[in-house]
XYZ file of C-alpha atoms in Angstrom:
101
model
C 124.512 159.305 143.640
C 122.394 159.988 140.542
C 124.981 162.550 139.047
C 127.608 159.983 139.842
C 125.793 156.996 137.965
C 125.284 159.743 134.884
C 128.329 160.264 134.747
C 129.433 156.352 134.903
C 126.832 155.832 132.225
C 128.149 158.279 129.383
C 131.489 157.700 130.373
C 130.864 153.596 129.142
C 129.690 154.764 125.775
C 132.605 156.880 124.808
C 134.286 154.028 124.526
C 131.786 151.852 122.561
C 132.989 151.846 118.778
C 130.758 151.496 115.547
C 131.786 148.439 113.309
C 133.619 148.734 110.287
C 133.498 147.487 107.189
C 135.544 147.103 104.029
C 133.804 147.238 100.344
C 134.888 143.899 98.760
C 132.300 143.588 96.186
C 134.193 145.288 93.265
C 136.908 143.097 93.860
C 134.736 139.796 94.290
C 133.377 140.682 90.469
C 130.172 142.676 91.769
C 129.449 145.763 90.046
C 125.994 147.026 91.063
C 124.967 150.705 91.206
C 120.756 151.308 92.547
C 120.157 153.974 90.413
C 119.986 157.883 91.957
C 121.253 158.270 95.929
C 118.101 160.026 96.385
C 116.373 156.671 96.009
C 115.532 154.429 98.951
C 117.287 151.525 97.392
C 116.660 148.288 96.521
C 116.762 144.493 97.243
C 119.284 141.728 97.362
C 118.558 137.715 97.482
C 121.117 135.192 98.316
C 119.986 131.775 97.275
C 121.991 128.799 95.590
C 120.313 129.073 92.048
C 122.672 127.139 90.358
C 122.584 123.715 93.084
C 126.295 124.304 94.214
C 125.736 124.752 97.626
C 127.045 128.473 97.155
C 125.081 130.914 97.820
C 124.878 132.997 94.740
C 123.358 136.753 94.598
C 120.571 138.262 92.912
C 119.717 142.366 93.302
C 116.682 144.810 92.252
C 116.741 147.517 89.572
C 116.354 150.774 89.652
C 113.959 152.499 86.630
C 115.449 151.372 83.499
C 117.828 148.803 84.705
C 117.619 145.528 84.217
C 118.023 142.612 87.426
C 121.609 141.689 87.848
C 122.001 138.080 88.968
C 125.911 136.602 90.192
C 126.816 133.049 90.441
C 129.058 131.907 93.550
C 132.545 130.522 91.490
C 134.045 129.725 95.370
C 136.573 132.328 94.473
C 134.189 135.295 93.681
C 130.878 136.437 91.599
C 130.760 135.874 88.117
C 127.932 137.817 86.395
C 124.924 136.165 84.517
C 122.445 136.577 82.173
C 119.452 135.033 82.711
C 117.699 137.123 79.568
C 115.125 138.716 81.691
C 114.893 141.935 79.749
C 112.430 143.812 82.482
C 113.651 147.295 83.116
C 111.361 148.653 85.259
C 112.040 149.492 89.129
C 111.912 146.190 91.417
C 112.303 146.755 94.685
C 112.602 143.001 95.930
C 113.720 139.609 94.603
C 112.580 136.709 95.984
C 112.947 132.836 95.140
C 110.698 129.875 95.412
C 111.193 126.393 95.201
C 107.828 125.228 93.714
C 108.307 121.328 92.762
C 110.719 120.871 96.131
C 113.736 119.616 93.572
């Protein structure tokens, strides 16, 4: 009975199958590179920056990059530059309403 139950119970995960999923960004306007793959990567924030009610996108930098920050145009990303001329590594962005507007 216990060889027969194995059996039953690596036989249901041959079946199981891994999602998939399709890059989109580059053809949404994103074009974001976190530096060397032998980095552990870094962060990405969605939060409606702009008052839309789209979320827009802002991601870390690796070592001499500076934070890349994409407004939500409904139809895609459209780059922005905030002038934030930091270029050191950030590993996490995070936003903050402070006045509750």
């Amino acid at each position: 009975m216990k060889l027969f139950l194995s059996i039953l119970f690596l036989v249901s995960f041959s079946t199981v199958k891994a999602q998939q999923f399709i890059d989109v960004a580059s053809t949404n306007g994103i074009q974001k590179f976190y530096g060397s793959p032998s980095l552990f990567g870094g962060g990405v924030s969605f939060c409606d920056f702009n008052g839309d009610g789209l979320d827009d996108l802002s991601f870390a930098s690796a070592a001499g990059d500076s934070l890349s920050f994409y407004q939500n145009n409904g139809n895609g990303f459209t780059k922005m530059d905030f002038g934030i001329s930091d270029t050191n590594e950030v590993k996490q962005i995070n936003w903050v309403d402070v006045d509750n507007d």
